Amino acid sequence: MAPLRILIADDNPVVRAGLAALLGTADDLAVVAQAADGREALSLTRRHAPDVILLDVRMPGVDGISALPHLVRLAPVLMLTYHQESQIVREALLLGAGGYLVHGEFTSDDLVRAVRDVREGRAHFTTTAASALLADLRTSSQPQRTVAQSPERLHNSVLFGLSSREVEIMDLIASGMSNQQIAAACFISEKTVKNHINRIFAKLQSTSRSEAIARWLGTARPGVTGHG
């Protein structure tokens, strides 16, 4: 079998050389290109058609997060970075990354295994990245538990005919979240959020966020054609 073709994208040439050396310990992997930023990574990916892309988060010019949604259309992407903030881990996964490794937390064997796993569609995380993601999931799930336990929200969902997902999104709207923030919190696209909001507004007979929030929180009543 031909070796898996790897592209490394990192602005630090020392890091690129180190990663290439680690990957060189495996007979079934071959580094075919190295890029210093997201723009070059996209250009080289189109030219060399790698099987897996190793991508840093922050790079000058076009950074990894900006390039990620374009790169994942061409090959599986494994984030490989010093950045371990939970929001960055979540954003990378939402944009299609197949795994997230933090420098200093993996051996050459771990890296080789991660590359193979991501190629086969199996997610791979180092400890810090997994812990950050778990903490973020627990935080983001808290409003959902509050919604489920709230008699007022249950009453409103029945009154207006909202689905459980629409209840969740309406509650996030009422908390002041933007469409982008709601998309991140619910692990859905902004387009899907907009579709949900259009249905919510129709059910609440509202034409704006403020009007929908007022009716949802009980400070306004539906019109004569409403549910009562």
XYZ file of C-alpha atoms in Angstrom, residues 3-172:
170
model
C 1.967 5.571 2.395
C -0.526 8.095 3.734
C 0.349 11.525 2.378
C 0.602 14.241 5.042
C 0.598 18.041 4.773
C 1.890 20.037 7.755
C 0.684 23.630 8.223
C 2.437 25.622 10.964
C 4.088 29.040 10.874
C 7.066 27.813 12.929
C 9.651 26.034 10.723
C 11.156 24.306 13.758
C 7.776 22.805 14.656
C 7.239 21.707 11.052
C 10.640 20.021 10.974
C 9.990 18.317 14.323
C 6.633 16.973 13.211
C 8.104 15.736 9.934
C 10.802 13.913 11.905
C 8.237 12.291 14.213
C 6.103 11.178 11.288
C 9.196 9.869 9.539
C 9.398 7.089 12.120
C 6.426 5.362 10.450
C 6.888 3.533 7.153
C 3.253 4.074 6.136
C 3.344 7.903 6.409
C 4.997 10.451 4.129
C 5.105 14.249 4.479
C 4.454 15.599 0.984
C 4.189 19.340 1.720
C 4.666 21.975 4.418
C 2.838 25.303 4.678
C 3.457 28.412 6.785
C -0.146 29.664 6.885
C -3.708 28.762 5.979
C -3.597 30.244 2.490
C -0.490 28.270 1.560
C -1.992 25.159 3.149
C -5.043 25.423 0.895
C -2.911 25.976 -2.202
C -0.601 23.051 -1.410
C -3.539 20.804 -0.513
C -5.037 21.383 -3.946
C -1.669 20.685 -5.544
C -0.572 17.610 -3.567
C -3.904 16.043 -2.498
C -2.732 14.858 0.958
C -4.605 12.150 2.841
C -4.395 14.056 6.159
C -3.646 17.693 7.040
C -1.958 18.692 10.306
C -3.086 22.241 11.043
C -1.984 24.848 13.584
C -4.622 27.206 15.025
C -2.908 30.593 15.023
C -0.740 31.600 12.087
C -0.044 35.000 10.495
C -2.129 35.871 7.471
C -4.848 33.245 7.136
C -4.999 31.304 10.414
C -5.939 27.685 10.873
C -9.501 28.280 12.043
C -10.219 30.472 9.001
C -8.743 27.922 6.605
C -10.301 24.887 8.304
C -13.769 24.879 6.653
C -12.107 25.032 3.219
C -9.497 22.379 3.995
C -11.928 19.799 5.422
C -13.656 19.674 2.032
C -10.413 18.367 0.566
C -8.947 16.101 3.273
C -9.363 15.092 6.947
C -7.801 17.685 9.271
C -6.061 17.079 12.600
C -5.507 20.226 14.682
C -2.006 20.332 16.141
C -1.375 23.366 18.315
C -0.294 24.896 21.614
C -3.747 26.458 22.071
C -5.994 24.558 24.456
C -8.868 26.974 25.192
C -12.230 25.187 25.245
C -13.830 27.659 22.825
C -11.109 27.045 20.245
C -11.400 23.265 20.627
C -15.164 23.472 20.152
C -14.940 25.851 17.177
C -12.415 23.604 15.452
C -14.685 20.581 15.863
C -17.747 22.516 14.706
C -15.840 23.503 11.579
C -15.001 19.892 10.799
C -11.673 19.015 12.432
C -11.264 15.293 12.993
C -9.162 15.621 16.139
C -7.225 18.008 18.351
C -3.713 17.466 19.726
C -1.923 19.858 22.086
C 1.861 20.048 21.754
C 3.750 18.470 24.636
C 1.047 15.883 25.295
C 1.853 13.235 22.716
C 4.693 10.943 21.686
C 5.710 10.075 18.137
C 3.639 6.872 18.446
C 0.629 8.911 19.618
C 0.971 11.258 16.650
C 1.251 8.436 14.143
C -1.801 6.728 15.681
C -3.777 9.981 15.598
C -2.989 10.547 11.917
C -4.148 7.042 11.057
C -7.282 7.416 13.202
C -8.305 10.736 11.659
C -7.772 9.304 8.191
C -10.215 6.510 9.085
C -12.740 8.931 10.587
C -11.952 8.198 14.232
C -11.623 11.300 16.417
C -8.426 11.694 18.415
C -7.703 14.106 21.296
C -4.912 14.675 23.774
C -5.865 14.951 27.444
C -6.070 18.744 27.705
C -8.168 19.087 24.555
C -10.566 16.351 25.673
C -10.907 17.914 29.130
C -11.531 21.368 27.636
C -14.212 19.979 25.343
C -15.880 18.079 28.196
C -15.932 21.190 30.387
C -17.407 23.209 27.542
C -20.094 20.592 26.887
C -21.074 20.570 30.553
C -21.319 24.352 30.589
C -23.341 24.546 27.390
C -25.722 21.798 28.531
C -26.646 23.640 31.734
C -29.263 25.941 30.085
C -30.863 22.875 28.526
C -31.367 21.295 31.934
C -32.837 24.560 33.209
C -35.243 24.616 30.278
C -36.305 21.033 30.901
C -36.966 21.726 34.588
C -38.836 25.011 34.128
C -42.658 24.791 34.357
C -42.941 28.215 32.686
C -40.960 27.040 29.649
C -42.977 23.812 29.492
C -46.192 25.836 29.588
C -44.960 28.153 26.837
C -43.819 25.273 24.644
C -47.341 23.830 24.806
C -48.989 27.261 24.426
C -47.036 28.188 21.314
C -46.493 24.685 19.929
C -42.697 24.805 20.026
C -40.588 21.660 19.682
C -37.981 20.828 22.339
C -35.210 22.196 20.079
C -37.213 25.374 19.425
C -37.724 25.800 23.181
C -33.978 25.494 23.685
C -33.206 28.028 20.962
C -35.892 30.471 22.119
C -34.454 30.350 25.617
C -31.003 31.154 24.223
